[in-house]
GROMACS .gro file of C-alpha atoms in nm:
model
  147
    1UNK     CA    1   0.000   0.000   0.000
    2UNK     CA    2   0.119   0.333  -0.087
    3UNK     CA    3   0.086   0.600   0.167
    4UNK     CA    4   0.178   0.980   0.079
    5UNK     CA    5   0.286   1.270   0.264
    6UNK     CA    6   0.295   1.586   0.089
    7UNK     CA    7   0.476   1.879   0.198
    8UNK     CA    8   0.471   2.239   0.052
    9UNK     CA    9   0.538   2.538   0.227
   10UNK     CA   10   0.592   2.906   0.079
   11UNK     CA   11   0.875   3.145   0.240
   12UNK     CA   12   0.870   2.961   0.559
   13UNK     CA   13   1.108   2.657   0.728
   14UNK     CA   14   0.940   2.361   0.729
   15UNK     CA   15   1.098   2.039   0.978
   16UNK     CA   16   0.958   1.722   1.001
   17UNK     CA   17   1.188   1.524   1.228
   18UNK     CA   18   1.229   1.197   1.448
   19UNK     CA   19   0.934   0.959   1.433
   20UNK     CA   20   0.704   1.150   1.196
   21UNK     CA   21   0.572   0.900   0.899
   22UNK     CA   22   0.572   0.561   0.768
   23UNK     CA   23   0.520   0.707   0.411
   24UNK     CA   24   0.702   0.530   0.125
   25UNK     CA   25   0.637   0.862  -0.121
   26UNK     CA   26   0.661   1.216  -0.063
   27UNK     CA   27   0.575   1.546  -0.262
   28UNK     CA   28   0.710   1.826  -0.140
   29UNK     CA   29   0.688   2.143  -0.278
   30UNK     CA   30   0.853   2.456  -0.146
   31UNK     CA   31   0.890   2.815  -0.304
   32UNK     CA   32   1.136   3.052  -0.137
   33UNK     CA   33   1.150   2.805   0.138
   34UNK     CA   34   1.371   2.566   0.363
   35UNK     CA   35   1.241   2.248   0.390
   36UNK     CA   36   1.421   1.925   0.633
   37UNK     CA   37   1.311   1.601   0.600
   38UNK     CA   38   1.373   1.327   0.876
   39UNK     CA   39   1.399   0.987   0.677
   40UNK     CA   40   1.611   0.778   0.930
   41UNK     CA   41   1.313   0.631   1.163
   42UNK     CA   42   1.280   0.212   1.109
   43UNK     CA   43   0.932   0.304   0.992
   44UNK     CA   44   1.000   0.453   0.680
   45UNK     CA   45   1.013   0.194   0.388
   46UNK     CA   46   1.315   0.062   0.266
   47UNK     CA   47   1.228   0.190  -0.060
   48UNK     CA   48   1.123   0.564  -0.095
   49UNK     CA   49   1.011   0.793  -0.359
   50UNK     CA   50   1.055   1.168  -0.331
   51UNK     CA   51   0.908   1.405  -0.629
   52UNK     CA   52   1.019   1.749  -0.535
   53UNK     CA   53   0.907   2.089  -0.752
   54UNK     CA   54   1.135   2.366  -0.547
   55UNK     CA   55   1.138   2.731  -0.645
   56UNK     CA   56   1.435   2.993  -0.511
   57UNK     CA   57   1.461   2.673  -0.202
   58UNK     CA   58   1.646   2.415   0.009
   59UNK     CA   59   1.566   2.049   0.068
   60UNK     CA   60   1.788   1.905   0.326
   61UNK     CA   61   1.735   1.536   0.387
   62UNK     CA   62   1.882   1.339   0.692
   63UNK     CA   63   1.937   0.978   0.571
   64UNK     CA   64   2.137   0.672   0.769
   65UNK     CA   65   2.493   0.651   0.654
   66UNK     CA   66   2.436   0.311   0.397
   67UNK     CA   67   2.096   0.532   0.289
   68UNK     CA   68   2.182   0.494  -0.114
   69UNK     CA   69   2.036   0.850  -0.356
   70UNK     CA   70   1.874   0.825  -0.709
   71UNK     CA   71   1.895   1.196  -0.821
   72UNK     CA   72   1.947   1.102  -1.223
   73UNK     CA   73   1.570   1.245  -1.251
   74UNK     CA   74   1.560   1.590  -1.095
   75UNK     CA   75   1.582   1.865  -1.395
   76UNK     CA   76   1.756   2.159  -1.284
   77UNK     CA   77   1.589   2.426  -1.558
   78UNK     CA   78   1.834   2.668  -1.354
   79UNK     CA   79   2.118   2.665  -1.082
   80UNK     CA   80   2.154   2.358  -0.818
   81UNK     CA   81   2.265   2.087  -0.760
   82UNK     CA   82   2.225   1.776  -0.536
   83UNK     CA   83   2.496   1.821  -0.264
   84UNK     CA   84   2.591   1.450  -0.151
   85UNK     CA   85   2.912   1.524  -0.012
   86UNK     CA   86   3.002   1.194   0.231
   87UNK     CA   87   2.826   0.936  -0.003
   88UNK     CA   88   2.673   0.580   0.122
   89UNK     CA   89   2.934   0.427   0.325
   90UNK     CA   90   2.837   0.092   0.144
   91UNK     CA   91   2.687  -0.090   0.415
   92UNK     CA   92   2.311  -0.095   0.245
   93UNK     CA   93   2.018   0.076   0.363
   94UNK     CA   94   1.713   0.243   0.189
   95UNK     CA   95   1.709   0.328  -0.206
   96UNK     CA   96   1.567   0.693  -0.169
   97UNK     CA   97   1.462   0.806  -0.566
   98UNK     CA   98   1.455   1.158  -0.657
   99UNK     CA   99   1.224   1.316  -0.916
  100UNK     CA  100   1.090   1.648  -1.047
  101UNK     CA  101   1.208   1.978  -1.099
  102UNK     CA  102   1.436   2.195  -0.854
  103UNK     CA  103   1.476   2.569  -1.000
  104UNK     CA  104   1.731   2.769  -0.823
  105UNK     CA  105   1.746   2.512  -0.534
  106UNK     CA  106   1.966   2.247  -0.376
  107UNK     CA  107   1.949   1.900  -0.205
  108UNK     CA  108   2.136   1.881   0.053
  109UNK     CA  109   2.182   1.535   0.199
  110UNK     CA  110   2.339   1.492   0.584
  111UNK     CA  111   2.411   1.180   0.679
  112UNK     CA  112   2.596   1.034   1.019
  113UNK     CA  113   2.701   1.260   1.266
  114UNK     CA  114   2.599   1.554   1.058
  115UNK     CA  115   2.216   1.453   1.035
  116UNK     CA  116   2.215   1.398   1.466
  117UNK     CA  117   2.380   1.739   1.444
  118UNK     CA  118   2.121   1.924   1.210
  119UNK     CA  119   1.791   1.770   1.440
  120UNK     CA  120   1.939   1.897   1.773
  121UNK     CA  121   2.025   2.198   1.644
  122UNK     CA  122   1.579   2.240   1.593
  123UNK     CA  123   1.326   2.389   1.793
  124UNK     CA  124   1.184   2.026   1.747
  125UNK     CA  125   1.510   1.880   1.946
  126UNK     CA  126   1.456   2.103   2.260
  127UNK     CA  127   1.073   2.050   2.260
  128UNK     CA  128   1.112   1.645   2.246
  129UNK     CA  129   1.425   1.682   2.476
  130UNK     CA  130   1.186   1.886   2.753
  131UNK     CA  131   0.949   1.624   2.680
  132UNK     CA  132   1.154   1.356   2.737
  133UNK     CA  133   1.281   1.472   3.071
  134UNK     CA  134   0.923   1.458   3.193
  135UNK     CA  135   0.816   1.111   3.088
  136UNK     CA  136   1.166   0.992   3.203
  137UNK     CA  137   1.263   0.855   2.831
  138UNK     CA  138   1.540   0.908   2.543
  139UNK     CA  139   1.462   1.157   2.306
  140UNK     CA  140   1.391   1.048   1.953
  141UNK     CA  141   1.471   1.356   1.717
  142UNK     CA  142   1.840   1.327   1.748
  143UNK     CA  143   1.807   0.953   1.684
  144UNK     CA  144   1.471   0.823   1.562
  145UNK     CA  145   1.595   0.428   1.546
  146UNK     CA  146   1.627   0.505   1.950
  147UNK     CA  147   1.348   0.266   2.157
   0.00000   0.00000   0.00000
């Protein structure tokens, strides 16, 4: 069954982070916008479909390290790029498939230590982490795959 979350947001930052889905597809749609996606919970498919149409914005994904990126079908009808920097570190992990059109945008991909770095530095972090204190627990934005 395919279950789709769809994302647009217009000159705001839009987070979705830790636990947040189980969707396999996504359409997200930003203009003049920042947008982070949180794909590194256990409950997101192994196999994932992302169709993006970006104006004058920034997609940054947060992906597990073997997390593998299929950006061959993103048109870029002006500057951008797909900024993969650190690559899969070859150990397998989800097939994450790229598609649509990304006009003066980027994809930025953090994996690792980088991706824990970008959630806790989030509103979202220091609400779950208050949280968490309370009900005497771990939090789960820095590390969704946390029990």
């Amino acid at each position: 069954m395919t279950t789709t979350e769809r994302i647009t947001t217009n000159g705001t930052v839009t987070k979705r982070l830790g636990k947040w889905t189980d969707a396999d597809t996504f359409d997200v749609r930003g203009q003049d916008a920042g947008i982070v996606l949180d794909l590194r919970a256990p409950e997101v498919p192994q196999d994932v479909r992302i169709t993006v149409n970006l104006r004058h914005s920034t997609l940054k994904l947060l992906v597990g390290d073997g997390d593998v990126l299929d950006g061959g079908d993103i048109t870029w009808p002006a500057k951008g790029r797909l900024k993969d920097t650190q690559g899969p570190d070859g150990k397998g992990g989800r097939r994450i498939h790229l598609y649509g059109t990304a006009a003066d945008s980027e994809i930025r991909v953090h994996r690792g230590g980088v991706a824990v770095v970008s959630a806790m530095l989030s509103r979202e972090y220091l609400n779950d982490a208050r949280q968490a204190l309370k009900e005497h627990r771990h939090t789960t934005v820095d590390d969704p795959s946390r029990a």
